[in-house]
Amino acid sequence: MERRTFLQLASVCGGAAILPAALFSNSRLDADAEATVGRVVLDQLGYLPNASKRITLRSASSSFTLRSAKDGTIILQGKPGPVREDAASGDHIQIVDLTSVKEPGSYVLDTEAGKSSKIEIGNDVYRNALFLSMRSYYGQRCGCSVDLGGGYSHPACHLAGEYHKSSGKEGAIKNPGGWHDAGDYGRYIVNSGISTGTLLWAWELCNGAVRNLDLKLPESGGKVPDFLAEIRWNLDWMLTLQDSDGGVWHKQTSENFCAFIMPQDDRMTSYVIGTGINPYKSTCATADLAAVAAIAARCYGPYDDAYAKRCAEAAKRAFAWAAKNPDVTFRNPAGVGTGEYGDNDCRDELLWASAELWRTTGDDLYRKAFESGTASLKSEKGLAIKTPGWNQLSALALWTYALADRKGASPEVLALIREASSKAADALVAKSRENGYGNTMSLSDYVWGSNGVAANQSLQLIVANRLQKNSDFIDAAAENLHYLLGRNCWDLSWVTQLGRNPFRNPHHRPSGADKIDAPWPGLLSGGPNAHPSDPVARRLEHGPPMKMYRDELAAYSMNEIAINWNAPLVFLLAALNE
């Protein structure tokens, strides 16, 4: 599974007893849900004027007519592509290609399969999506009052903390802050690592789209741009989990998950939790902080030099600790049942940290550590580029090295990275063309958090395009967004409050406990999961992987939200908006 590897069933939800029996009924998609799914599926937000525009028909049609939604004028007529079976969904589909239509406006597609909802074409179709998906992090804040408007609010939560016996320390710690990780109220350094790092990459690589983004935060109007101000809320908390020796504790959570209550009603002790044995901190968490703090030193410098220097020093101290303790792995200590984020191999985290520190400082210490660390990634076929995930960070390391533009970089290694990135991106493009709904995933990618996989594959394609320009890479990245926003076998937008038909029942405690019908906005569902791992999901008849989904609060292995899935969605939206 994508996140929380090795969790037991009871610990994922904090025990089935905390979930009322009513939550295990089908709250949205029933056994006859297939009959209610639209037959003409598309990106429910729309398409950019000069981008590809492909729409999937889920029932055979011999022709199509595109009309202006304003006055019915015929804009385009033609024939859909041939009928073919889509392996991921089991559907027989046809593709209608409207790429030639570039004029901004609203359109409707008529086919024998049915009539489409409005098809929007414009330069601003994704601007609100970027706003909502990034502002969702404000909604995930811990330790302060939150008010998104519309009733989506709560007072300050989890203001007090303590060192757990597994941390090697004891006593109170006052370190409110950070983001609630997912549907629960825990805070985790490892998952914060890739989430915060991805968002900072969006700042560096897609700055034009996020620099002036008004997120309507408590900090809005200050010297630091809103995008960086929100990220800093989590980064500040991450820094509090660094010990005086440079090592970083793994997480801060209660010993078990709370019930489906609002965050201010969670009275369980928020513990700083360690490995339980000396040195108590973990290598992966420490290296993650080193990497993220190194990026932050670059990003915050123009706005807060003192803070940038603080981050740089924290990164160096963390790297030194991790280099001396390269394989201190983490497993939940006795009595702790919250998210584990266990990882047996921290070499990729160390590689990422060394690359980011070299890019930030130019110090040969970090360049040599990176170049030495790449040996494990090489084979007779060259370097391996793997889609990023919370426990798979080697690609971020390789790309950082290639994007650093620093003297001393090995021409051979740079060439290998560019070649491997382009080759991996070509493979994703081929998968997108094979898929009836355009996404780049293999059948094996429909895991816990598959929508996050699709979003991270888009990040991979966008970075590959930076290293070697190829419009096919951007096209395939955008196809994943179309899939996430409605061009899928469910005719469903997998981002709350976005699109004509957004999913409504995320496994997200505030959404389930606030007595408001619609869920909190801007949150990406984990999506289809071919490996059901909760009671609701296990009731499903096994089918094609894209069909293994239910929009139910209790279906946590299919419908939870998580900060590491929203982060690549923000990155993708920023790239397309730019």
Coordinates of C-alpha atoms in Angstrom, one line a residue:
M1 CA 0.0 0.0 0.0
E2 CA 1.1 3.6 -0.7
R3 CA 1.0 5.0 2.8
R4 CA 1.3 3.6 6.3
T5 CA 3.0 0.4 5.4
F6 CA 2.7 -2.4 7.9
L7 CA -0.4 -0.9 9.7
Q8 CA -2.8 -3.3 11.3
L9 CA -6.5 -2.9 10.4
A10 CA -7.5 -1.8 13.9
S11 CA -4.8 0.9 14.1
V12 CA -5.6 2.5 10.7
C13 CA -9.0 3.6 11.9
G14 CA -8.1 3.6 15.6
G15 CA -10.2 0.5 15.9
A16 CA -13.5 -0.4 14.2
A17 CA -15.3 0.5 17.5
I18 CA -14.8 4.2 16.9
L19 CA -16.7 4.1 13.6
P20 CA -20.5 3.8 14.0
A21 CA -22.1 1.0 12.2
A22 CA -24.0 3.4 10.0
L23 CA -20.7 4.5 8.4
F24 CA -20.3 1.1 6.9
S25 CA -23.5 1.5 4.7
N26 CA -23.1 2.6 1.1
S27 CA -23.5 6.4 1.5
R28 CA -23.1 7.3 -2.1
L29 CA -22.2 4.7 -4.7
D30 CA -24.6 1.7 -4.5
A31 CA -24.5 -1.6 -6.2
D32 CA -26.4 0.0 -9.2
A33 CA -24.0 3.0 -9.2
E34 CA -22.9 2.0 -12.7
A35 CA -26.3 2.9 -14.1
T36 CA -26.0 6.5 -12.8
V37 CA -22.5 7.2 -14.1
G38 CA -22.3 9.6 -17.0
R39 CA -21.6 8.1 -20.4
V40 CA -19.6 11.1 -21.6
V41 CA -16.8 11.8 -19.2
L42 CA -14.4 14.7 -19.2
D43 CA -12.5 17.2 -17.1
Q44 CA -15.3 18.9 -15.2
L45 CA -13.3 22.1 -14.8
G46 CA -12.3 22.3 -18.5
Y47 CA -9.3 22.6 -20.7
L48 CA -6.6 25.1 -21.6
P49 CA -7.1 26.7 -25.1
N50 CA -3.8 25.3 -26.6
A51 CA -3.8 22.0 -24.8
S52 CA -5.1 18.6 -25.8
K53 CA -8.8 18.0 -25.2
R54 CA -9.8 14.3 -25.1
I55 CA -13.2 13.1 -23.9
T56 CA -14.1 9.5 -23.2
L57 CA -17.4 7.9 -24.3
R58 CA -18.5 5.0 -22.2
S59 CA -21.1 3.8 -24.8
A60 CA -20.7 3.3 -28.5
S61 CA -21.4 6.3 -30.9
S62 CA -20.8 6.6 -34.6
S63 CA -20.5 10.4 -34.7
F64 CA -20.3 13.5 -32.5
T65 CA -21.3 17.2 -32.8
L66 CA -19.8 19.9 -30.7
R67 CA -22.0 23.0 -30.2
S68 CA -21.7 26.3 -28.5
A69 CA -23.4 26.1 -25.2
K70 CA -24.5 29.8 -25.7
D71 CA -26.4 29.6 -28.9
G72 CA -26.2 26.0 -30.2
T73 CA -23.9 26.9 -33.1
I74 CA -22.2 23.8 -34.5
I75 CA -18.4 24.1 -33.9
L76 CA -17.1 20.7 -34.9
Q77 CA -18.5 17.4 -36.2
G78 CA -16.7 14.1 -36.6
K79 CA -16.4 10.5 -35.7
P80 CA -15.0 9.2 -32.3
G81 CA -12.1 6.8 -32.3
P82 CA -12.6 3.1 -32.5
V83 CA -14.3 1.1 -29.8
R84 CA -11.7 -0.5 -27.5
E85 CA -11.5 -2.2 -24.2
D86 CA -9.8 -0.3 -21.3
A87 CA -8.0 -2.8 -19.1
A88 CA -8.0 -0.6 -16.0
S89 CA -11.8 -0.2 -15.9
G90 CA -13.1 -3.1 -18.0
D91 CA -15.1 -0.5 -20.0
H92 CA -15.5 -0.5 -23.8
I93 CA -14.7 3.1 -24.7
Q94 CA -14.2 5.6 -27.5
I95 CA -12.2 8.8 -27.6
V96 CA -13.4 12.1 -28.9
D97 CA -10.5 14.5 -29.7
L98 CA -11.5 18.2 -29.5
T99 CA -7.9 19.5 -29.5
S100 CA -8.5 21.6 -32.6
V101 CA -11.0 23.7 -30.7
K102 CA -9.0 26.5 -29.1
E103 CA -11.5 29.4 -28.8
P104 CA -12.3 30.1 -25.1
G105 CA -16.0 29.5 -24.3
S106 CA -18.5 26.9 -23.2
Y107 CA -19.5 23.9 -25.3
V108 CA -21.7 20.9 -25.3
L109 CA -20.9 17.6 -27.0
D110 CA -23.8 15.6 -28.6
T111 CA -23.3 11.9 -29.2
E112 CA -25.4 8.7 -29.4
A113 CA -23.9 7.8 -26.0
G114 CA -25.5 11.0 -24.6
K115 CA -24.9 14.7 -24.2
S116 CA -22.0 16.0 -22.2
S117 CA -22.1 18.5 -19.4
K118 CA -20.6 21.9 -20.3
I119 CA -17.1 21.8 -21.6
E120 CA -15.2 24.9 -20.6
I121 CA -12.2 26.1 -22.5
G122 CA -10.2 29.0 -21.1
N123 CA -6.9 30.2 -19.6
D124 CA -8.3 30.4 -16.1
V125 CA -10.1 27.0 -15.8
Y126 CA -7.7 25.7 -13.1
R127 CA -7.1 28.9 -11.1
N128 CA -9.7 28.2 -8.5
A129 CA -8.5 24.6 -8.3
L130 CA -5.0 25.8 -7.4
F131 CA -6.4 28.1 -4.8
L132 CA -8.6 25.5 -3.1
S133 CA -6.1 22.6 -3.2
M134 CA -3.3 24.8 -1.7
R135 CA -5.6 26.5 0.8
S136 CA -6.7 23.0 2.0
Y137 CA -3.4 23.0 4.0
Y138 CA -4.7 25.9 6.0
G139 CA -7.7 23.7 6.8
Q140 CA -5.2 21.0 8.0
R141 CA -3.4 23.3 10.4
C142 CA -2.8 22.0 13.9
G143 CA -2.3 24.3 16.9
C144 CA -4.3 27.4 15.8
S145 CA -7.8 28.4 15.0
V146 CA -8.8 27.7 11.4
D147 CA -11.6 29.4 9.4
L148 CA -12.0 28.7 5.7
G149 CA -15.4 30.4 5.7
G150 CA -18.7 28.7 5.1
G151 CA -18.6 27.1 8.5
Y152 CA -15.4 25.2 7.9
S153 CA -13.7 26.2 11.1
H154 CA -12.4 25.1 14.4
P155 CA -10.6 26.6 17.4
A156 CA -7.0 25.9 18.3
C157 CA -6.2 22.3 18.9
H158 CA -3.4 20.1 20.3
L159 CA -1.7 23.0 22.1
A160 CA 0.1 20.8 24.6
G161 CA 2.5 17.9 24.0
E162 CA 4.7 15.5 25.8
Y163 CA 7.7 13.3 25.1
H164 CA 6.8 9.7 24.8
K165 CA 8.9 7.2 26.7
S166 CA 10.1 5.9 23.3
S167 CA 11.7 9.3 22.6
G168 CA 14.5 9.0 25.2
K169 CA 13.2 12.1 26.9
E170 CA 10.3 12.9 29.3
G171 CA 8.2 15.9 30.2
A172 CA 6.2 18.5 28.4
I173 CA 6.9 20.1 25.1
K174 CA 5.0 23.1 23.8
N175 CA 5.3 22.9 20.0
P176 CA 1.9 23.5 18.4
G177 CA 1.9 23.7 14.6
G178 CA 2.2 21.6 11.6
W179 CA -0.5 20.0 9.4
H180 CA -2.8 17.2 10.4
D181 CA -1.4 14.4 8.1
A182 CA -4.5 12.9 6.7
G183 CA -8.0 11.9 7.9
D184 CA -6.5 11.7 11.4
Y185 CA -4.8 14.3 13.7
G186 CA -1.3 13.0 13.7
R187 CA 1.8 14.8 12.4
Y188 CA 4.5 12.8 10.8
I189 CA 8.0 14.0 9.8
V190 CA 8.4 11.4 7.0
N191 CA 5.2 12.3 5.2
S192 CA 5.7 16.0 5.9
G193 CA 9.1 15.6 4.2
I194 CA 7.8 14.8 0.7
S195 CA 4.7 17.0 1.1
T196 CA 6.7 20.1 2.1
G197 CA 9.5 19.4 -0.3
T198 CA 7.0 19.0 -3.2
L199 CA 5.4 22.3 -2.4
L200 CA 8.7 24.1 -2.2
W201 CA 9.6 22.6 -5.5
A202 CA 6.4 24.1 -6.9
W203 CA 7.6 27.5 -5.6
E204 CA 11.0 27.0 -7.3
L205 CA 9.8 25.5 -10.6
C206 CA 6.4 27.1 -11.1
N207 CA 6.9 30.4 -9.3
G208 CA 4.9 32.5 -11.7
A209 CA 1.7 30.6 -10.8
V210 CA 2.1 30.7 -7.0
R211 CA 4.2 33.8 -6.2
N212 CA 1.1 36.1 -5.9
L213 CA -1.4 33.5 -4.8
D214 CA -3.8 35.1 -2.3
L215 CA -4.7 32.3 0.1
K216 CA -6.6 34.5 2.6
L217 CA -4.5 33.3 5.5
P218 CA -4.0 34.9 8.9
E219 CA -0.5 35.8 7.6
S220 CA -1.8 37.4 4.3
G221 CA -0.4 40.8 3.6
G222 CA 3.0 40.1 5.3
K223 CA 6.4 40.2 3.8
V224 CA 6.4 36.5 3.1
P225 CA 4.2 35.4 0.2
D226 CA 1.1 33.4 1.2
F227 CA 2.3 30.2 -0.5
L228 CA 5.5 30.2 1.6
A229 CA 3.7 31.4 4.7
E230 CA 1.5 28.3 4.6
I231 CA 4.4 26.0 4.1
R232 CA 6.3 27.6 6.9
W233 CA 3.5 26.7 9.3
N234 CA 4.4 23.0 8.8
L235 CA 8.1 23.6 8.5
D236 CA 8.3 25.4 11.8
W237 CA 6.8 22.3 13.5
M238 CA 9.2 20.0 11.7
L239 CA 12.1 22.0 13.1
T240 CA 10.8 21.5 16.7
L241 CA 11.2 17.7 16.3
Q242 CA 15.0 18.1 15.8
D243 CA 17.0 17.2 18.9
S244 CA 20.1 19.0 20.1
D245 CA 22.3 16.4 18.5
G246 CA 20.8 17.0 15.0
G247 CA 18.6 13.9 14.9
V248 CA 14.9 14.1 14.3
W249 CA 12.1 12.2 16.0
H250 CA 9.7 10.4 13.7
K251 CA 6.3 11.8 14.6
Q252 CA 4.0 13.5 17.0
T253 CA 0.7 11.7 17.6
S254 CA -1.5 10.2 20.3
E255 CA -0.8 6.6 21.1
N256 CA -3.9 5.6 19.1
F257 CA -6.3 7.4 16.7
C258 CA -9.2 9.3 18.2
A259 CA -12.8 8.9 17.3
F260 CA -14.5 10.9 14.5
I261 CA -14.5 14.1 16.4
M262 CA -13.4 17.7 15.6
P263 CA -9.7 18.4 16.4
Q264 CA -10.3 20.6 19.4
D265 CA -12.3 17.7 21.0
D266 CA -9.3 15.3 20.8
R267 CA -8.1 15.3 24.4
M268 CA -5.6 12.5 24.0
T269 CA -2.0 13.4 24.8
S270 CA 0.0 14.4 21.7
Y271 CA 3.3 12.6 22.1
V272 CA 6.7 13.1 20.4
I273 CA 7.4 9.5 19.5
G274 CA 10.8 7.9 18.8
T275 CA 12.2 4.5 18.1
G276 CA 12.2 3.3 21.7
I277 CA 15.9 2.5 21.8
N278 CA 19.1 4.6 21.5
P279 CA 19.5 6.9 19.5
Y280 CA 15.7 7.3 19.6
K281 CA 15.5 9.4 16.4
S282 CA 15.2 7.8 12.9
T283 CA 17.4 8.1 9.9
C284 CA 14.6 8.6 7.3
A285 CA 12.9 11.4 9.3
T286 CA 16.2 13.1 9.9
A287 CA 17.3 13.0 6.3
D288 CA 13.8 14.2 5.2
L289 CA 14.2 17.2 7.4
A290 CA 17.7 17.8 6.1
A291 CA 16.4 17.9 2.5
V292 CA 13.4 20.0 3.2
A293 CA 15.3 22.6 5.3
A294 CA 17.9 22.8 2.6
I295 CA 15.3 23.7 0.0
A296 CA 13.7 26.2 2.5
A297 CA 17.0 27.9 2.9
R298 CA 16.9 28.8 -0.8
C299 CA 13.2 29.8 -0.9
Y300 CA 12.9 32.0 2.2
G301 CA 16.2 33.9 1.8
P302 CA 14.8 36.8 -0.1
Y303 CA 12.0 37.3 2.5
D304 CA 13.6 36.3 5.8
D305 CA 17.4 35.9 5.8
A306 CA 17.6 34.9 9.4
Y307 CA 15.0 32.1 8.9
A308 CA 16.8 30.9 5.8
K309 CA 20.0 30.6 7.7
R310 CA 18.3 28.8 10.6
C311 CA 17.0 26.3 8.0
A312 CA 20.4 25.8 6.4
E313 CA 22.0 25.1 9.8
A314 CA 19.2 22.7 10.7
A315 CA 19.7 20.9 7.4
K316 CA 23.5 20.6 7.9
R317 CA 23.1 19.3 11.5
A318 CA 20.4 16.8 10.4
F319 CA 22.6 15.5 7.5
A320 CA 25.6 15.0 9.8
W321 CA 23.5 13.0 12.2
A322 CA 21.9 10.9 9.5
A323 CA 25.3 10.2 7.8
K324 CA 26.6 8.9 11.2
N325 CA 23.4 6.9 11.8
P326 CA 22.5 5.7 8.2
D327 CA 20.2 2.8 9.0
V328 CA 18.2 3.6 12.2
T329 CA 14.7 2.5 10.9
F330 CA 11.4 3.0 12.7
R331 CA 8.7 0.7 13.8
N332 CA 5.8 1.7 16.1
P333 CA 6.9 1.2 19.7
A334 CA 4.8 -0.9 22.0
G335 CA 1.4 0.7 22.7
V336 CA 1.5 3.0 19.7
G337 CA -1.0 2.3 16.9
T338 CA -1.0 5.5 14.8
G339 CA 0.5 5.8 11.3
E340 CA 3.9 4.1 11.1
Y341 CA 5.5 5.3 7.9
G342 CA 8.1 2.5 8.3
D343 CA 10.9 2.3 5.8
N344 CA 13.7 -0.3 5.8
D345 CA 15.9 1.6 3.4
C346 CA 16.9 5.3 4.1
R347 CA 19.5 5.5 1.4
D348 CA 17.1 7.5 -0.9
E349 CA 16.4 10.0 1.9
L350 CA 20.1 10.5 2.4
L351 CA 20.6 10.9 -1.3
W352 CA 17.9 13.5 -1.5
A353 CA 19.4 15.4 1.5
S354 CA 22.9 15.4 0.0
A355 CA 21.6 16.7 -3.4
E356 CA 19.5 19.5 -1.8
L357 CA 22.4 20.5 0.4
W358 CA 24.8 20.6 -2.4
R359 CA 22.4 22.7 -4.5
T360 CA 22.0 25.1 -1.6
T361 CA 25.5 25.4 -0.4
G362 CA 27.8 24.2 -3.2
D363 CA 29.9 22.3 -0.6
D364 CA 31.8 19.4 -2.2
L365 CA 31.0 17.3 0.9
Y366 CA 27.4 17.0 -0.2
R367 CA 28.3 16.6 -3.9
K368 CA 30.6 13.7 -3.1
A369 CA 28.0 12.1 -0.9
F370 CA 25.5 12.3 -3.7
E371 CA 27.7 10.9 -6.4
S372 CA 28.8 8.1 -4.1
G373 CA 25.2 7.3 -3.3
T374 CA 24.1 7.1 -6.9
A375 CA 26.0 3.8 -7.3
S376 CA 23.1 1.8 -5.9
L377 CA 20.8 3.2 -8.5
K378 CA 22.8 2.2 -11.5
S379 CA 22.5 -1.0 -13.5
E380 CA 23.4 -2.2 -16.9
K381 CA 20.3 -0.4 -18.1
G382 CA 21.4 2.9 -16.6
L383 CA 19.9 4.9 -13.7
A384 CA 16.5 4.0 -12.3
I385 CA 13.9 6.8 -12.2
K386 CA 11.1 5.8 -9.9
T387 CA 7.9 7.9 -9.3
P388 CA 8.3 9.8 -6.0
G389 CA 6.4 8.6 -3.0
W390 CA 6.9 9.1 0.8
N391 CA 9.3 6.2 0.9
Q392 CA 10.7 6.6 -2.6
L393 CA 12.7 9.8 -2.9
S394 CA 15.7 8.9 -5.2
A395 CA 14.2 10.6 -8.2
L396 CA 13.9 13.9 -6.3
A397 CA 17.6 13.5 -5.5
L398 CA 18.6 12.9 -9.1
W399 CA 16.5 15.8 -10.4
T400 CA 17.8 18.2 -7.8
Y401 CA 21.4 17.4 -8.9
A402 CA 20.5 17.9 -12.5
L403 CA 18.6 21.2 -11.9
A404 CA 21.2 22.6 -9.5
D405 CA 23.3 24.3 -12.3
R406 CA 26.4 24.2 -10.2
K407 CA 30.0 23.9 -11.2
G408 CA 31.5 20.6 -10.4
A409 CA 28.6 18.4 -11.4
S410 CA 29.6 15.3 -13.3
P411 CA 28.8 15.5 -17.0
E412 CA 28.4 11.7 -17.0
V413 CA 25.9 11.7 -14.2
L414 CA 24.0 14.6 -15.6
A415 CA 23.7 12.8 -19.0
L416 CA 22.5 9.6 -17.2
I417 CA 19.8 11.5 -15.3
R418 CA 18.5 13.3 -18.3
E419 CA 18.4 10.1 -20.3
A420 CA 16.8 8.0 -17.6
S421 CA 14.2 10.8 -16.9
S422 CA 13.2 11.0 -20.5
K423 CA 13.0 7.3 -20.9
A424 CA 10.8 6.9 -17.9
A425 CA 8.6 9.8 -19.1
D426 CA 8.3 8.2 -22.5
A427 CA 6.9 5.1 -20.8
L428 CA 4.3 7.1 -18.9
V429 CA 3.3 8.8 -22.2
A430 CA 2.7 5.4 -23.7
K431 CA 0.6 4.3 -20.8
S432 CA -1.5 7.4 -21.1
R433 CA -2.2 6.6 -24.7
E434 CA -3.2 3.1 -23.9
N435 CA -5.5 4.1 -21.0
G436 CA -9.2 4.7 -22.0
Y437 CA -9.3 7.6 -19.5
G438 CA -5.9 9.0 -20.3
N439 CA -4.1 8.5 -17.0
T440 CA -0.5 7.3 -16.9
M441 CA -0.9 4.5 -14.4
S442 CA -0.1 0.8 -14.9
L443 CA -2.5 -1.7 -13.5
S444 CA -0.2 -2.3 -10.6
D445 CA -0.4 1.5 -9.7
Y446 CA -3.9 1.2 -8.3
V447 CA -2.8 1.0 -4.7
W448 CA -3.7 2.9 -1.5
G449 CA -3.4 6.5 -2.7
S450 CA -3.5 5.8 -6.4
N451 CA -4.7 9.3 -7.2
G452 CA -1.5 10.5 -5.5
V453 CA 0.5 8.1 -7.7
A454 CA -1.1 9.8 -10.8
A455 CA -0.4 13.2 -9.5
N456 CA 3.3 12.3 -8.7
Q457 CA 3.6 10.8 -12.2
S458 CA 2.6 14.2 -13.5
L459 CA 5.3 15.8 -11.4
Q460 CA 7.7 13.3 -12.9
L461 CA 6.6 14.3 -16.4
I462 CA 6.9 18.0 -15.8
V463 CA 10.4 17.7 -14.4
A464 CA 11.4 15.5 -17.3
N465 CA 10.2 18.2 -19.6
R466 CA 12.4 20.7 -17.7
L467 CA 15.4 18.5 -18.3
Q468 CA 14.6 17.7 -22.0
K469 CA 11.7 19.6 -23.7
N470 CA 9.0 17.4 -25.0
S471 CA 5.4 18.6 -25.3
D472 CA 4.1 15.0 -25.0
F473 CA 5.3 15.0 -21.4
I474 CA 3.2 18.0 -20.5
D475 CA 0.2 16.6 -22.4
A476 CA 0.4 13.3 -20.4
A477 CA 0.8 15.2 -17.2
A478 CA -2.4 17.2 -18.0
E479 CA -4.2 14.0 -18.8
N480 CA -3.7 12.9 -15.2
L481 CA -5.4 16.0 -14.0
H482 CA -8.3 15.4 -16.4
Y483 CA -8.6 11.9 -14.9
L484 CA -8.6 13.3 -11.3
L485 CA -11.2 15.9 -12.2
G486 CA -13.8 13.7 -13.9
R487 CA -12.5 11.9 -16.9
N488 CA -12.7 8.5 -15.2
C489 CA -15.1 5.5 -15.1
W490 CA -16.9 7.1 -12.2
D491 CA -17.7 10.4 -13.8
L492 CA -16.4 11.8 -10.5
S493 CA -14.1 14.7 -9.6
W494 CA -11.8 13.3 -6.9
V495 CA -11.2 16.8 -5.3
T496 CA -13.8 18.0 -2.8
Q497 CA -16.0 20.9 -3.9
L498 CA -14.4 21.0 -7.4
G499 CA -16.4 20.2 -10.6
R500 CA -20.0 19.2 -11.4
N501 CA -19.9 15.9 -9.5
P502 CA -17.2 15.9 -6.8
F503 CA -16.8 13.1 -4.3
R504 CA -18.5 13.8 -1.0
N505 CA -17.5 11.4 1.7
P506 CA -13.8 11.5 2.4
H507 CA -12.2 9.6 5.3
H508 CA -11.5 12.9 7.0
R509 CA -12.4 13.6 10.6
P510 CA -13.4 17.3 10.3
S511 CA -15.6 16.5 7.3
G512 CA -17.3 13.6 9.1
A513 CA -17.7 15.5 12.4
D514 CA -18.7 19.1 11.6
K515 CA -22.4 18.5 10.7
I516 CA -22.0 20.2 7.4
D517 CA -23.2 18.3 4.4
A518 CA -20.4 19.0 2.0
P519 CA -16.8 18.0 3.0
W520 CA -14.0 20.5 3.6
P521 CA -12.8 21.9 0.2
G522 CA -9.8 21.2 -1.9
L523 CA -9.0 17.7 -0.7
L524 CA -7.9 14.9 -3.1
S525 CA -9.3 11.4 -2.5
G526 CA -6.9 8.5 -2.3
G527 CA -8.9 6.9 -5.1
P528 CA -9.3 3.4 -6.5
N529 CA -7.4 0.6 -4.7
A530 CA -7.0 -2.9 -6.1
H531 CA -6.0 -4.1 -2.7
P532 CA -8.9 -3.4 -0.3
S533 CA -7.7 -2.8 3.2
D534 CA -10.8 -1.8 5.2
P535 CA -14.2 -3.4 6.0
V536 CA -16.1 -1.4 3.4
A537 CA -13.6 -2.0 0.6
R538 CA -13.4 -5.7 1.4
R539 CA -17.1 -6.1 0.8
L540 CA -16.6 -5.1 -2.9
E541 CA -16.6 -7.8 -5.5
H542 CA -13.2 -7.9 -7.1
G543 CA -13.0 -6.2 -10.4
P544 CA -10.8 -4.1 -12.7
P545 CA -8.6 -1.9 -10.6
M546 CA -10.2 1.5 -11.5
K547 CA -13.5 0.1 -10.4
M548 CA -12.3 -0.7 -6.9
Y549 CA -13.6 2.4 -5.3
R550 CA -16.3 3.6 -3.0
D551 CA -17.2 7.2 -2.0
E552 CA -17.7 6.3 1.7
L553 CA -16.3 7.8 4.9
A554 CA -15.4 4.4 6.3
A555 CA -13.6 3.3 3.2
Y556 CA -10.3 4.6 4.4
S557 CA -8.1 2.6 2.0
M558 CA -9.9 4.1 -0.9
N559 CA -11.2 7.5 0.3
E560 CA -8.9 8.9 2.8
I561 CA -7.1 12.2 2.1
A562 CA -3.4 13.0 2.8
I563 CA -1.1 15.9 2.6
N564 CA 1.3 14.0 0.4
W565 CA -1.4 13.4 -2.2
N566 CA -2.5 17.0 -2.3
A567 CA 1.1 18.3 -2.7
P568 CA 1.7 16.9 -6.2
L569 CA -1.8 18.0 -7.2
V570 CA -0.8 21.5 -6.2
F571 CA 2.4 21.1 -8.2
L572 CA 0.5 19.9 -11.2
L573 CA -2.0 22.7 -11.1
A574 CA 0.7 25.3 -10.6
A575 CA 2.6 24.0 -13.6
L576 CA -0.5 24.1 -15.8
N577 CA -1.6 27.5 -14.5
E578 CA 1.9 28.9 -15.3

